[in-house]
mmCIF file of C-alpha atoms in Angstrom:
data_model
loop_
_atom_site.group_PDB
_atom_site.id
_atom_site.type_symbol
_atom_site.label_atom_id
_atom_site.label_comp_id
_atom_site.label_asym_id
_atom_site.label_seq_id
_atom_site.Cartn_x
_atom_site.Cartn_y
_atom_site.Cartn_z
ATOM 1 C CA UNK A 1 79.797 44.057 119.605
ATOM 2 C CA UNK A 2 79.950 46.606 122.387
ATOM 3 C CA UNK A 3 79.124 50.276 122.028
ATOM 4 C CA UNK A 4 81.862 52.900 121.938
ATOM 5 C CA UNK A 5 82.948 53.757 125.476
ATOM 6 C CA UNK A 6 83.959 57.100 126.895
ATOM 7 C CA UNK A 7 87.561 55.901 126.959
ATOM 8 C CA UNK A 8 87.373 55.019 123.278
ATOM 9 C CA UNK A 9 86.023 58.475 122.509
ATOM 10 C CA UNK A 10 88.866 60.125 124.395
ATOM 11 C CA UNK A 11 91.313 58.108 122.309
ATOM 12 C CA UNK A 12 89.638 59.326 119.126
ATOM 13 C CA UNK A 13 89.767 62.849 120.257
ATOM 14 C CA UNK A 14 93.468 62.485 120.948
ATOM 15 C CA UNK A 15 93.912 61.944 117.235
ATOM 16 C CA UNK A 16 91.258 64.169 115.734
ATOM 17 C CA UNK A 17 91.060 67.502 117.498
ATOM 18 C CA UNK A 18 92.588 69.567 120.237
ATOM 19 C CA UNK A 19 91.803 69.874 123.917
ATOM 20 C CA UNK A 20 88.541 71.531 124.871
ATOM 21 C CA UNK A 21 88.504 75.182 125.761
ATOM 22 C CA UNK A 22 87.408 75.844 129.347
ATOM 23 C CA UNK A 23 84.799 78.438 130.242
ATOM 24 C CA UNK A 24 85.623 81.965 129.037
ATOM 25 C CA UNK A 25 88.066 83.970 131.114
ATOM 26 C CA UNK A 26 91.732 84.850 131.361
ATOM 27 C CA UNK A 27 92.644 81.781 133.433
ATOM 28 C CA UNK A 28 90.753 79.521 131.079
ATOM 29 C CA UNK A 29 92.385 81.143 128.092
ATOM 30 C CA UNK A 30 95.876 80.626 129.531
ATOM 31 C CA UNK A 31 95.095 76.969 130.200
ATOM 32 C CA UNK A 32 93.784 76.554 126.673
ATOM 33 C CA UNK A 33 96.968 77.988 125.202
ATOM 34 C CA UNK A 34 99.096 75.707 127.347
ATOM 35 C CA UNK A 35 97.151 72.737 126.028
ATOM 36 C CA UNK A 36 97.510 73.976 122.470
ATOM 37 C CA UNK A 37 101.258 74.266 122.815
ATOM 38 C CA UNK A 38 101.880 70.691 123.953
ATOM 39 C CA UNK A 39 102.471 69.373 120.412
ATOM 40 C CA UNK A 40 104.765 70.875 117.764
ATOM 41 C CA UNK A 41 103.228 71.976 114.491
ATOM 42 C CA UNK A 42 104.152 70.348 111.173
ATOM 43 C CA UNK A 43 106.690 72.104 109.004
ATOM 44 C CA UNK A 44 104.664 72.278 105.812
ATOM 45 C CA UNK A 45 101.600 70.075 105.984
ATOM 46 C CA UNK A 46 98.179 70.076 107.544
ATOM 47 C CA UNK A 47 98.117 68.786 111.080
ATOM 48 C CA UNK A 48 96.166 65.550 111.334
ATOM 49 C CA UNK A 49 97.051 64.347 114.827
ATOM 50 C CA UNK A 50 94.737 66.327 117.048
ATOM 51 C CA UNK A 51 93.852 65.911 120.679
ATOM 52 C CA UNK A 52 90.136 65.891 121.707
ATOM 53 C CA UNK A 53 87.380 66.149 119.228
ATOM 54 C CA UNK A 54 84.210 67.267 120.905
ATOM 55 C CA UNK A 55 85.252 70.557 122.419
ATOM 56 C CA UNK A 56 88.464 71.086 120.619
ATOM 57 C CA UNK A 57 90.829 73.955 120.318
ATOM 58 C CA UNK A 58 93.337 74.624 117.566
ATOM 59 C CA UNK A 59 96.635 72.796 117.804
ATOM 60 C CA UNK A 60 99.055 74.470 115.510
ATOM 61 C CA UNK A 61 101.731 75.568 117.955
ATOM 62 C CA UNK A 62 105.018 77.097 117.018
ATOM 63 C CA UNK A 63 107.342 79.090 119.191
ATOM 64 C CA UNK A 64 106.909 82.761 119.234
ATOM 65 C CA UNK A 65 106.522 86.463 119.581
ATOM 66 C CA UNK A 66 103.425 87.850 117.929
ATOM 67 C CA UNK A 67 101.630 89.841 115.295
ATOM 68 C CA UNK A 68 98.273 90.534 113.738
ATOM 69 C CA UNK A 69 95.355 92.707 112.847
ATOM 70 C CA UNK A 70 93.012 90.681 110.766
ATOM 71 C CA UNK A 71 90.045 92.964 110.254
ATOM 72 C CA UNK A 72 91.893 95.162 107.800
ATOM 73 C CA UNK A 73 93.852 92.595 105.833
ATOM 74 C CA UNK A 74 94.494 92.820 102.099
ATOM 75 C CA UNK A 75 95.260 89.394 100.532
ATOM 76 C CA UNK A 76 97.872 89.128 97.796
ATOM 77 C CA UNK A 77 96.489 89.742 94.351
ATOM 78 C CA UNK A 78 93.323 91.512 95.503
ATOM 79 C CA UNK A 79 92.526 95.130 96.286
ATOM 80 C CA UNK A 80 95.110 97.909 96.235
ATOM 81 C CA UNK A 81 98.811 97.126 95.999
ATOM 82 C CA UNK A 82 100.488 96.320 99.313
ATOM 83 C CA UNK A 83 103.855 97.990 99.863
ATOM 84 C CA UNK A 84 104.823 95.857 102.868
ATOM 85 C CA UNK A 85 103.486 92.584 104.218
ATOM 86 C CA UNK A 86 103.481 93.892 107.800
ATOM 87 C CA UNK A 87 102.843 97.217 109.472
ATOM 88 C CA UNK A 88 105.055 97.486 112.577
ATOM 89 C CA UNK A 89 104.798 100.472 114.920
ATOM 90 C CA UNK A 90 105.998 101.308 118.415
ATOM 91 C CA UNK A 91 103.226 102.552 120.666
ATOM 92 C CA UNK A 92 103.217 102.988 124.460
ATOM 93 C CA UNK A 93 106.093 100.583 125.062
ATOM 94 C CA UNK A 94 104.932 97.911 122.613
ATOM 95 C CA UNK A 95 105.612 96.767 119.086
ATOM 96 C CA UNK A 96 102.142 96.770 117.501
ATOM 97 C CA UNK A 97 102.056 94.567 114.414
ATOM 98 C CA UNK A 98 99.391 94.333 111.746
ATOM 99 C CA UNK A 99 99.386 91.921 108.828
ATOM 100 C CA UNK A 100 98.681 93.727 105.587
ATOM 101 C CA UNK A 101 99.088 90.649 103.395
ATOM 102 C CA UNK A 102 97.858 87.327 104.788
ATOM 103 C CA UNK A 103 99.224 85.420 101.794
ATOM 104 C CA UNK A 104 102.747 86.826 101.631
ATOM 105 C CA UNK A 105 105.800 84.598 101.552
ATOM 106 C CA UNK A 106 106.925 83.964 105.165
ATOM 107 C CA UNK A 107 110.333 85.297 104.196
ATOM 108 C CA UNK A 108 108.819 88.741 103.733
ATOM 109 C CA UNK A 109 107.406 88.659 107.257
ATOM 110 C CA UNK A 110 110.724 87.526 108.670
ATOM 111 C CA UNK A 111 112.697 90.226 106.892
ATOM 112 C CA UNK A 112 110.484 92.991 108.301
ATOM 113 C CA UNK A 113 110.481 91.504 111.786
ATOM 114 C CA UNK A 114 114.265 91.186 111.817
ATOM 115 C CA UNK A 115 114.577 94.776 110.592
ATOM 116 C CA UNK A 116 112.491 95.828 113.590
ATOM 117 C CA UNK A 117 114.858 93.957 115.906
ATOM 118 C CA UNK A 118 112.420 91.088 116.586
ATOM 119 C CA UNK A 119 113.655 87.491 116.486
ATOM 120 C CA UNK A 120 110.299 86.138 115.400
ATOM 121 C CA UNK A 121 109.036 83.622 112.886
ATOM 122 C CA UNK A 122 105.500 84.156 111.608
ATOM 123 C CA UNK A 123 103.235 81.710 109.785
ATOM 124 C CA UNK A 124 99.750 82.509 108.550
ATOM 125 C CA UNK A 125 97.783 79.299 107.964
ATOM 126 C CA UNK A 126 94.308 78.388 106.661
ATOM 127 C CA UNK A 127 92.002 77.862 109.625
ATOM 128 C CA UNK A 128 88.486 76.671 110.212
ATOM 129 C CA UNK A 129 85.940 79.420 110.961
ATOM 130 C CA UNK A 130 86.344 79.168 114.752
ATOM 131 C CA UNK A 131 90.039 80.000 114.438
ATOM 132 C CA UNK A 132 90.141 82.691 111.779
ATOM 133 C CA UNK A 133 92.083 85.465 113.476
ATOM 134 C CA UNK A 134 93.544 83.204 116.156
ATOM 135 C CA UNK A 135 97.016 84.185 117.347
ATOM 136 C CA UNK A 136 99.214 81.449 118.822
ATOM 137 C CA UNK A 137 102.630 82.630 120.073
ATOM 138 C CA UNK A 138 105.024 80.120 121.618
ATOM 139 C CA UNK A 139 108.632 80.058 122.730
ATOM 140 C CA UNK A 140 111.424 77.589 121.972
ATOM 141 C CA UNK A 141 110.044 75.298 124.698
ATOM 142 C CA UNK A 142 106.672 75.267 122.849
ATOM 143 C CA UNK A 143 104.939 76.972 125.766
ATOM 144 C CA UNK A 144 102.472 79.785 125.196
ATOM 145 C CA UNK A 145 104.064 83.221 125.604
ATOM 146 C CA UNK A 146 102.020 85.358 127.973
ATOM 147 C CA UNK A 147 104.187 88.443 127.379
ATOM 148 C CA UNK A 148 102.662 88.781 123.929
ATOM 149 C CA UNK A 149 99.178 90.225 124.114
ATOM 150 C CA UNK A 150 96.377 90.051 121.604
ATOM 151 C CA UNK A 151 94.277 93.137 120.966
ATOM 152 C CA UNK A 152 90.577 92.314 121.272
ATOM 153 C CA UNK A 153 87.633 94.614 120.607
ATOM 154 C CA UNK A 154 84.942 94.905 123.304
ATOM 155 C CA UNK A 155 81.700 92.979 123.061
ATOM 156 C CA UNK A 156 80.707 89.486 121.940
ATOM 157 C CA UNK A 157 82.727 87.413 119.483
ATOM 158 C CA UNK A 158 81.428 84.566 117.314
ATOM 159 C CA UNK A 159 84.705 82.609 117.296
ATOM 160 C CA UNK A 160 86.067 80.091 119.778
ATOM 161 C CA UNK A 161 89.434 81.732 120.403
ATOM 162 C CA UNK A 162 88.440 85.358 120.132
ATOM 163 C CA UNK A 163 88.380 87.983 117.397
ATOM 164 C CA UNK A 164 91.857 89.459 117.613
ATOM 165 C CA UNK A 165 92.425 92.658 115.668
ATOM 166 C CA UNK A 166 96.084 92.969 116.527
ATOM 167 C CA UNK A 167 98.997 91.906 118.695
ATOM 168 C CA UNK A 168 101.417 93.828 120.851
ATOM 169 C CA UNK A 169 104.865 92.768 121.998
ATOM 170 C CA UNK A 170 106.759 94.533 124.795
ATOM 171 C CA UNK A 171 109.621 96.603 123.397
ATOM 172 C CA UNK A 172 111.913 94.978 125.943
ATOM 173 C CA UNK A 173 110.930 91.427 125.002
ATOM 174 C CA UNK A 174 113.982 89.148 125.028
ATOM 175 C CA UNK A 175 114.398 85.845 123.245
ATOM 176 C CA UNK A 176 113.000 84.153 120.173
ATOM 177 C CA UNK A 177 109.463 83.294 119.234
ATOM 178 C CA UNK A 178 107.258 81.728 116.587
ATOM 179 C CA UNK A 179 103.711 82.795 115.876
ATOM 180 C CA UNK A 180 100.915 81.076 114.000
ATOM 181 C CA UNK A 181 97.945 83.112 112.817
ATOM 182 C CA UNK A 182 94.736 81.618 111.438
ATOM 183 C CA UNK A 183 93.264 83.031 108.234
ATOM 184 C CA UNK A 184 90.337 82.245 105.972
ATOM 185 C CA UNK A 185 91.114 79.355 103.630
ATOM 186 C CA UNK A 186 91.234 79.897 99.903
ATOM 187 C CA UNK A 187 89.245 77.606 97.563
ATOM 188 C CA UNK A 188 90.859 74.174 97.483
ATOM 189 C CA UNK A 189 92.913 74.644 100.655
ATOM 190 C CA UNK A 190 92.606 72.288 103.597
ATOM 191 C CA UNK A 191 92.689 73.719 107.095
ATOM 192 C CA UNK A 192 95.845 73.558 109.181
ATOM 193 C CA UNK A 193 93.987 74.654 112.309
ATOM 194 C CA UNK A 194 90.808 72.758 113.169
ATOM 195 C CA UNK A 195 88.400 72.088 116.013
ATOM 196 C CA UNK A 196 85.232 70.178 116.817
ATOM 197 C CA UNK A 197 82.324 70.716 114.453
ATOM 198 C CA UNK A 198 80.135 71.948 117.316
ATOM 199 C CA UNK A 199 82.621 74.509 118.645
ATOM 200 C CA UNK A 200 81.715 78.172 118.654
ATOM 201 C CA UNK A 201 81.853 79.432 115.072
ATOM 202 C CA UNK A 202 81.524 75.959 113.521
ATOM 203 C CA UNK A 203 78.508 74.621 111.511
ATOM 204 C CA UNK A 204 76.938 72.512 114.276
ATOM 205 C CA UNK A 205 77.450 74.855 117.203
ATOM 206 C CA UNK A 206 74.386 74.495 119.459
ATOM 207 C CA UNK A 207 73.108 71.597 117.290
ATOM 208 C CA UNK A 208 72.788 68.139 118.954
ATOM 209 C CA UNK A 209 74.335 65.520 116.679
ATOM 210 C CA UNK A 210 76.210 62.907 118.735
ATOM 211 C CA UNK A 211 74.718 59.411 118.349
ATOM 212 C CA UNK A 212 72.585 60.419 115.366
ATOM 213 C CA UNK A 213 72.804 58.225 112.297
ATOM 214 C CA UNK A 214 75.099 59.159 109.458
ATOM 215 C CA UNK A 215 71.994 59.806 107.358
ATOM 216 C CA UNK A 216 70.668 62.275 109.923
ATOM 217 C CA UNK A 217 74.080 63.919 110.233
ATOM 218 C CA UNK A 218 74.318 64.314 106.476
ATOM 219 C CA UNK A 219 70.943 66.097 106.432
ATOM 220 C CA UNK A 220 71.985 68.445 109.267
ATOM 221 C CA UNK A 221 75.142 69.405 107.423
ATOM 222 C CA UNK A 222 73.469 69.854 104.048
ATOM 223 C CA UNK A 223 71.117 72.376 105.643
ATOM 224 C CA UNK A 224 74.271 74.352 106.413
ATOM 225 C CA UNK A 225 75.847 73.867 102.966
ATOM 226 C CA UNK A 226 78.382 71.349 104.251
ATOM 227 C CA UNK A 227 79.094 67.937 102.719
ATOM 228 C CA UNK A 228 80.747 64.947 104.363
ATOM 229 C CA UNK A 229 84.012 64.273 102.533
ATOM 230 C CA UNK A 230 85.556 61.686 104.852
ATOM 231 C CA UNK A 231 84.654 59.272 107.614
ATOM 232 C CA UNK A 232 86.840 57.979 110.428
ATOM 233 C CA UNK A 233 85.839 54.547 111.696
ATOM 234 C CA UNK A 234 85.997 54.138 115.463
ATOM 235 C CA UNK A 235 84.736 50.607 115.960
ATOM 236 C CA UNK A 236 86.865 47.921 117.672
ATOM 237 C CA UNK A 237 84.699 45.282 116.005
ATOM 238 C CA UNK A 238 85.560 46.500 112.506
ATOM 239 C CA UNK A 239 88.789 45.524 110.743
ATOM 240 C CA UNK A 240 89.035 49.131 109.526
ATOM 241 C CA UNK A 241 89.013 50.594 113.053
ATOM 242 C CA UNK A 242 90.904 53.904 113.032
ATOM 243 C CA UNK A 243 90.925 54.196 109.245
ATOM 244 C CA UNK A 244 89.680 57.138 107.185
ATOM 245 C CA UNK A 245 87.294 56.044 104.438
ATOM 246 C CA UNK A 246 85.124 57.664 101.776
ATOM 247 C CA UNK A 247 81.803 56.178 102.909
ATOM 248 C CA UNK A 248 80.031 54.189 105.621
ATOM 249 C CA UNK A 249 76.427 52.931 105.864
ATOM 250 C CA UNK A 250 73.847 55.630 106.576
ATOM 251 C CA UNK A 251 72.665 53.641 109.605
ATOM 252 C CA UNK A 252 75.984 54.004 111.426
ATOM 253 C CA UNK A 253 76.177 56.377 114.390
ATOM 254 C CA UNK A 254 78.022 59.661 114.820
ATOM 255 C CA UNK A 255 80.632 60.153 117.527
ATOM 256 C CA UNK A 256 81.810 63.583 116.411
ATOM 257 C CA UNK A 257 83.386 65.468 113.546
ATOM 258 C CA UNK A 258 85.348 68.470 112.318
ATOM 259 C CA UNK A 259 85.674 70.642 109.239
ATOM 260 C CA UNK A 260 88.808 69.919 107.207
ATOM 261 C CA UNK A 261 88.200 72.334 104.301
ATOM 262 C CA UNK A 262 85.591 74.938 103.331
ATOM 263 C CA UNK A 263 82.264 73.137 103.016
ATOM 264 C CA UNK A 264 83.776 69.715 103.795
ATOM 265 C CA UNK A 265 83.567 67.740 107.039
ATOM 266 C CA UNK A 266 85.128 64.616 108.455
ATOM 267 C CA UNK A 267 82.680 62.599 110.567
ATOM 268 C CA UNK A 268 83.770 60.041 113.167
ATOM 269 C CA UNK A 269 81.440 57.052 113.204
ATOM 270 C CA UNK A 270 80.764 53.646 114.701
ATOM 271 C CA UNK A 271 78.507 50.807 113.597
ATOM 272 C CA UNK A 272 76.979 50.764 117.088
ATOM 273 C CA UNK A 273 75.271 53.493 119.064
ATOM 274 C CA UNK A 274 76.797 55.010 122.165
ATOM 275 C CA UNK A 275 75.334 54.001 125.517
ATOM 276 C CA UNK A 276 72.446 56.346 126.442
ATOM 277 C CA UNK A 277 74.292 57.885 129.398
ATOM 278 C CA UNK A 278 77.370 58.582 127.260
ATOM 279 C CA UNK A 279 75.326 60.141 124.487
ATOM 280 C CA UNK A 280 73.492 62.308 127.022
ATOM 281 C CA UNK A 281 76.772 63.481 128.555
ATOM 282 C CA UNK A 282 78.098 64.388 125.106
ATOM 283 C CA UNK A 283 74.963 66.363 124.266
ATOM 284 C CA UNK A 284 75.165 68.149 127.604
ATOM 285 C CA UNK A 285 78.592 69.438 126.573
ATOM 286 C CA UNK A 286 77.148 70.771 123.328
ATOM 287 C CA UNK A 287 74.359 72.550 125.229
ATOM 288 C CA UNK A 288 76.817 73.989 127.748
ATOM 289 C CA UNK A 289 78.964 75.434 124.976
ATOM 290 C CA UNK A 290 75.847 76.854 123.373
ATOM 291 C CA UNK A 291 74.865 78.576 126.620
ATOM 292 C CA UNK A 292 78.265 80.294 126.643
ATOM 293 C CA UNK A 293 78.160 81.332 122.993
ATOM 294 C CA UNK A 294 77.020 84.911 123.680
ATOM 295 C CA UNK A 295 80.245 85.625 125.572
ATOM 296 C CA UNK A 296 83.501 86.767 124.085
ATOM 297 C CA UNK A 297 86.412 84.406 124.941
ATOM 298 C CA UNK A 298 88.020 87.463 126.511
ATOM 299 C CA UNK A 299 85.134 88.093 128.944
#
């Protein structure tokens, strides 16, 4: 039985997580959003077909204009009563939109947006830690809308796609748009926006884990209060290749993984170890991302 090749890993990643984010910067960010917008999001279920696992980026793409301020959000049923789901103001030529209620019915968002003259659909979805606060606006062609700007505070950010505190839309914006915003998952919810388990903000960021045994991986995750809930088998020599299962032998080797719910991870495994050069290349990527972790994605 041969070891998992780089090509095999790329195929896995095409199913399990989104494209990797390039180095921080505006050009890199634009490229990342283009990648994220290449696949339509599901209507009402968690996305499970994800491109690229190891350095992934969220892949819930809709079509849209934008909204958000997530540092001052009041969820439904907690804190003081919320009069309106959104706070929409016009400032310096922009519609500035804050979400007061992250758990409101989407119809409430739509009604307020239409009243403000904005042809926008807004969804707020449970997201893994790296993507809490992520804003993903796309147009009808599923391409990222650069006219819609996030509002980012200065300084470092501990999340892969930035720590947006709001969104602004030009008052003269023409057309329609959909926006997806990542929020913290409630107990029992599975994420609709996920990324690699070693991405910035995730449990194994800066922690080498590729090619370790499942037993070693389990110990690493337990130290971080994470359990393995599922395994994906990536092993051409196994009849279950490509299947998701509840358990595999502790001696099997780790190819990658991602969080699918609070405290629960899916780990991609093979019965054979990766070739040394492939494992080293994978770990180099983890180290590179770690070296960049002090930077905000907007810097």
